[in-house]
Amino acid sequence: MASSNKSAELFARAQNVLPGGVSRNTIFRLPHPLYADFAKGCYITDIDGIARLDFANNMASLIHGHAHPVVTQAIIEQVQKGSAYTLGTELEVQYAELLCDRVPSFERLRFVNSGTEAVMAMIKTARAFTQKAKIAKVEGAYHGAYDYAEVSQTAKPTNWGKEDCPNAVPVAVGTPEGALDDVIIIPYNDPESALKILDQHKHEIAGILLDPVSHRVGMVPATNDFVEALYSWSRQYNALLMFDEVITFRAAYGGAQASYAVKPDLTALGKMIGGGFPVGAIAGRKEVMEVLNPMQKAVPLPHSGTFSANPVTMIAGLTSMQLFDEEAVKTLNQLGDYTRSEITNLIMNKGIKACVTGAGSMFRIHLKEVAPNNYRQTFADPIEATALKRLVKALEEQKIIMINTGSGMLSSVMDKNSIDVLINALSLVFDLILNEYPSLKRSPDHA
Ligand SMILES: Cc1ncc(COP(=O)(O)O)c(C=O)c1O
């Protein structure tokens, strides 16, 4: 008999071979994950034949949606010439030239295979250059799975300590104590407290790691004051400023860093620059990146990677970034402004305790009356957390795929009609949430 729910059946099989039935927790959901059959443009069709409008875009990595014809054609042509060689290619040179032309702080660049790897290589580059071991990072920020980069990413009220002096909290059981000791946690957008904390470790810090619009910290841009304070401190104490632009590179033609007067020494990239394939990169000041140069007698940071700069990723990324030119970035960011303003209007009309944050083509819905400004304010209380889960699930039932934090990432194949589809679905979903969670009704004075 034909199955009416192939995804449920596949999940049952998957649990026999994959822990929890998944290869990455991102896609895990109950009663079962969704399994893709095919995707085109801004829609994904699952193996049960249901098509959904995709605002997750593989966790912000698909800037042109799925199977863009120009990117697809370029990949096919490359694959026929081979997919990986123990030789360099002109493609990696051409792609590095394009990225370096685009961003003033990129004087040298090296490709790797994921955002996690890019952040790891960036931290190791900073250590090798400064000959110091510690790093500082913002509480709650996600930078991938390197032991050091993930410290305090999941801190919670029971273990996060004082607001102006947060604890270094491990994510994984068994994280070495040494990793915790070597990561200094600073609060977001609070230059005064951050500098006080940094001052206690002035001679030990190799670099300060910052995502300028961190998703987990609330998707609120870092203030100029905050970035400039960190930059000035780093100049004073021979430390580097390291930006994680794995997601935020989409925010402007030259990345989110284009909005600040000061420039990072190093930047980690990933996601969108792979054109739909696994990728990462570190880029930055020539003098700093020189620690990777194998032409030295004693290389301070020997670095390789079997699939780094593989030609399939290179052609997909290069073609995607050529298409994501200044005009395309501007158009997509205008759609981002439209999305955030339409969601805000809907929130006001419905009288729900919610708000939307974001920048460029990124947005995040919070079930909070006032927009958060840091990780602790973003952290959802138990009611908000369950209501948000419900919101994401209800949107899925309305044939909209979101990132499970209530965030969305636009792609260049979307237009105002796509946003109107989202708003219509969200209107029904807000009604449902207000019905199930009456405490989320705005009081009349704030309506
Ligand atoms: C800001 C940021 N940095 C690093 C990473 C890690 O990237 P990857 O999943 O490619 O390892 C992510 C992934 O979501 C990210 O959002």
Tab-separated table of C-alpha atoms and ligand atoms in Angstrom, residues 114-116 119 142-144 211 244 246-247 271 279, ligand 1:
chain	number	residue	atom	x	y	z
A	114	SER	CA	33.067	25.323	6.385
A	115	GLY	CA	32.319	28.268	8.624
A	116	THR	CA	33.511	26.262	11.622
A	119	VAL	CA	36.621	30.532	12.428
A	142	TYR	CA	27.448	31.204	17.528
A	143	HIS	CA	30.672	30.731	15.601
A	144	GLY	CA	30.567	27.024	14.756
A	211	ASP	CA	29.853	38.651	14.578
A	244	ASP	CA	32.813	36.350	11.787
A	246	VAL	CA	29.930	33.684	7.809
A	247	ILE	CA	26.317	34.876	7.632
A	271	LYS	CA	27.790	29.817	3.702
A	279	VAL	CA	32.888	26.368	2.006
B	1	LIG	C1	28.067	33.174	12.384
B	1	LIG	C2	28.446	31.754	12.095
B	1	LIG	N1	29.726	31.376	12.178
B	1	LIG	C3	30.118	30.124	11.909
B	1	LIG	C4	29.200	29.162	11.550
B	1	LIG	C5	29.646	27.758	11.262
B	1	LIG	O1	29.501	27.479	9.903
B	1	LIG	P1	29.405	25.966	9.368
B	1	LIG	O2	28.047	25.472	9.769
B	1	LIG	O3	29.572	26.100	7.887
B	1	LIG	O4	30.483	25.209	10.021
B	1	LIG	C6	27.848	29.502	11.447
B	1	LIG	C7	26.839	28.497	11.071
B	1	LIG	O5	25.657	28.665	11.226
B	1	LIG	C8	27.459	30.833	11.736
B	1	LIG	O6	26.173	31.190	11.675
